[in-house]
């Protein structure tokens, strides 16, 4: 058993291999290949994990680069098995004889599992403990008991790592073997066996031994145990202890020593198994950071598909058959509005329609609106839907962060783009949860797009906004419900009669589900006929209290009303233990699960970080508030807030914490306008949760300061979601653009701590960026925004700026904020390579033009056109340009003066190049080949005009669009992946003087961008989780790991010395940028105002970052300040 790998472990470093023979241009292969790891850390899915869909699946080119499981989420494919994040470790107790192991199990709960839980938290998991032995069997076998219980746990807890602990003695039953075989069918399971034997036994007691009729020991039991343990020696704790009548007695010294040794060995074994499972599941696609998709969006899509699948599994084929066919067959360009009397009825329709969409090649965006106490802001719903549509349409997700008033246009624009690509249905279930915020609803829809809305509210307001929508009223169908009941196998005839009586009075799915739960209770004299839903709920809670105990049931149900946004089962267990430290009995977790399983029809489920979140719906919340006193409910609410205050702020109880702070005498402003609390809360809970809390607080008493804080959070949601540490900077922008800010906000800004190093903006720029500006709607041009900024060759003061929409190129002095010279009428400039400080090669559409920047004249035009998708070129020297030919089979060298062909390189017949990079000194050109398998890296000596290396690694291929060359042309870095592995996990550096493999590393996550510098002797490596690693080019060690970005960035730009680097994302997934000191590992400045960054460049000396922003005509200059002083300007 190897040591585990922490979930937070960031990188595996490979030492460089010593060189062998250099790779020649005759396609010689490297003799020292990377050996792929094939242990449990291997990220490739095993054959057992591969899935063959039963129906043809939707395929979209815009998302084909994502793992299949993520594509299924984006397309809303509810027919596929849902893969969820694994965030919970579930420890099971399974014993052949519950009395025999009771002492050990109880002792482990109190003395071992707290430390094991801390270990789980350290590797990124929560922990739940379940004692199957404490379940009531009601005549069922252990395998039936365990199977039923596991279904409940899977529903309540979501993705789990299972650690079943088998307590074995000399009395084994066939059930244990059956349970073990059942567990073996689960992927993420690691059973542990406690094999305890007694010595010096004088007489065999039936509770502890399998005895024959004459009182002797049956040898077959021990033989069965040995068979079970075969192949599990590394997972078995073998201990022997002297027998004492009645079993283990901790007052006996030897027994006390035994149980301590049991705890020590079991803890060590469990930690090791958890580490191994953590390492295994962290490599699964769904558990890895996905470049371009936020974890929040992944959680939201998982949550909604999870609820859809749960609903469909329960009711598929039983309810509303005829009406569902009418709804599905309705071909219209208007919204479809489904009205039902209860939430379950509406959810049945939504789930069934989603299945229909998946089976008929529709993309499906489905959202279930949770029953939040204060309602879900429509802005949150639309941003979530918008982000998913943006990814499907291959549009930057930052466009989804809009004001609610703008969403009428945005929603229609995204739907139109999607409809042009693929049939689409958008399903919004539970519109009543928006509390009337429905002004954004579209009146009509684009072609190939359907919108299905369900609600239990009165339809009058919807009919005003969507007068031409198609409306469906769900009809009660008692016959369908009774058919559903009759086909349930686990009910007796008497129970089915009770359920039928209840349904006959009120034939709704919610009533039926609740009646089914009540029918399982032992009281057979109670009649449900004629009872209203509140009466049934009161009876249900009364029976639960009798069956368990009132305190346990009351605290469990009151916990659900304490959180505005729901709680996890594990959190509820921890809160109840915090309320009463005596709640440690092995059966308590089971009681909680059983209570929730009974009231499940009145719970709303969604997923966050792999674990199910439970919400109390309105009827259950009202029933709890009616049955229990205000003092009981308030006590749990206070304890919940206290618990999370001690264990970290939690987004789902933030509103409760804030409201308790206000009710305990604090003012709203005292609660919110504290920098450290606000900064930490934004970082932990996010902007949306903070806005929910502000809305709740302002509902009590709104002040001007809190209204302004709310405006700031709404205006800069996109930037603060990406980096909450931008709060002081965006507050300054807001105040600069608003003349009459309140004293509270102004004082708050002054109280914000000053960073030792930061960016400086002029007052004019701050006023411009502080105004609320609409992010451009998808499909519109970026107005007059610059789309390229480039350093000159030797001049450190000026830059070259191109503006495609204005068809102009100009030299700009950012220190004086003035244009030095401008060339207009340049046809769609896209890219630039500088020849010297006065001349530039400009890519115009598909042609290369050489312009003189001093006089603005076109000096020459290169003959031929470049490839539309791969328009790559570079400058060799002041007389030659290097470019990829239109057919991508040649590398051409063109004379700058005449535009004629000077030389051409052909790789070979039918070989197509997909990248081209030229070193700054013009000596080396590196290209990628997408035809040869595996993809090689081709290196040309430009002065001698010959191919010098055809670099290959057996079983691996280069991702050449993620490569970089040092300025002197000595080193090239490129991302490399295994041929059978979907993830580009390796980073390769070649010494181009020798052609030898120089360095190789394997970061934990996929690479999104690379940069390299001989001057700084480093490789900069951006990863999928948003972090950046700085590798030392000489020693090969990781100098620094730089956190700060919320998502992967695709752009890294170094200064001339290789000491400073600016990181940003051209796709807009992260709308912030950061300037790093690569030697010190420090962030020198951060910027983000919510607008997408269109282009970015760092000055030659690293003292300034220049950017273009969407909808902003001018270049924004971010000058670095150190201790409040501007860094000096470069001299002319």
Short mmCIF file of C-alpha atoms in Angstrom, two decimals, residues 43 155 189 295 300 328 356 459 489 515 651 656 854 922 974 980:
data_model
loop_
_atom_site.label_atom_id
_atom_site.label_comp_id
_atom_site.label_asym_id
_atom_site.label_seq_id
_atom_site.Cartn_x
_atom_site.Cartn_y
_atom_site.Cartn_z
CA UNK A 43 -5.71 9.75 -15.49
CA UNK A 155 -29.64 10.24 -3.02
CA UNK A 189 -14.73 1.65 -2.77
CA UNK A 295 -16.57 24.99 -11.30
CA UNK A 300 -25.13 24.05 -11.38
CA UNK A 328 -44.01 17.77 -26.81
CA UNK A 356 -37.50 13.61 -24.90
CA UNK A 459 -50.82 33.04 -14.49
CA UNK A 489 -43.57 -3.95 -4.84
CA UNK A 515 -48.80 9.12 1.85
CA UNK A 651 -22.35 30.81 1.32
CA UNK A 656 -28.69 33.69 8.33
CA UNK A 854 7.23 57.31 -39.89
CA UNK A 922 15.46 35.22 -36.51
CA UNK A 974 6.00 22.75 -25.85
CA UNK A 980 -4.31 7.90 -25.64
#
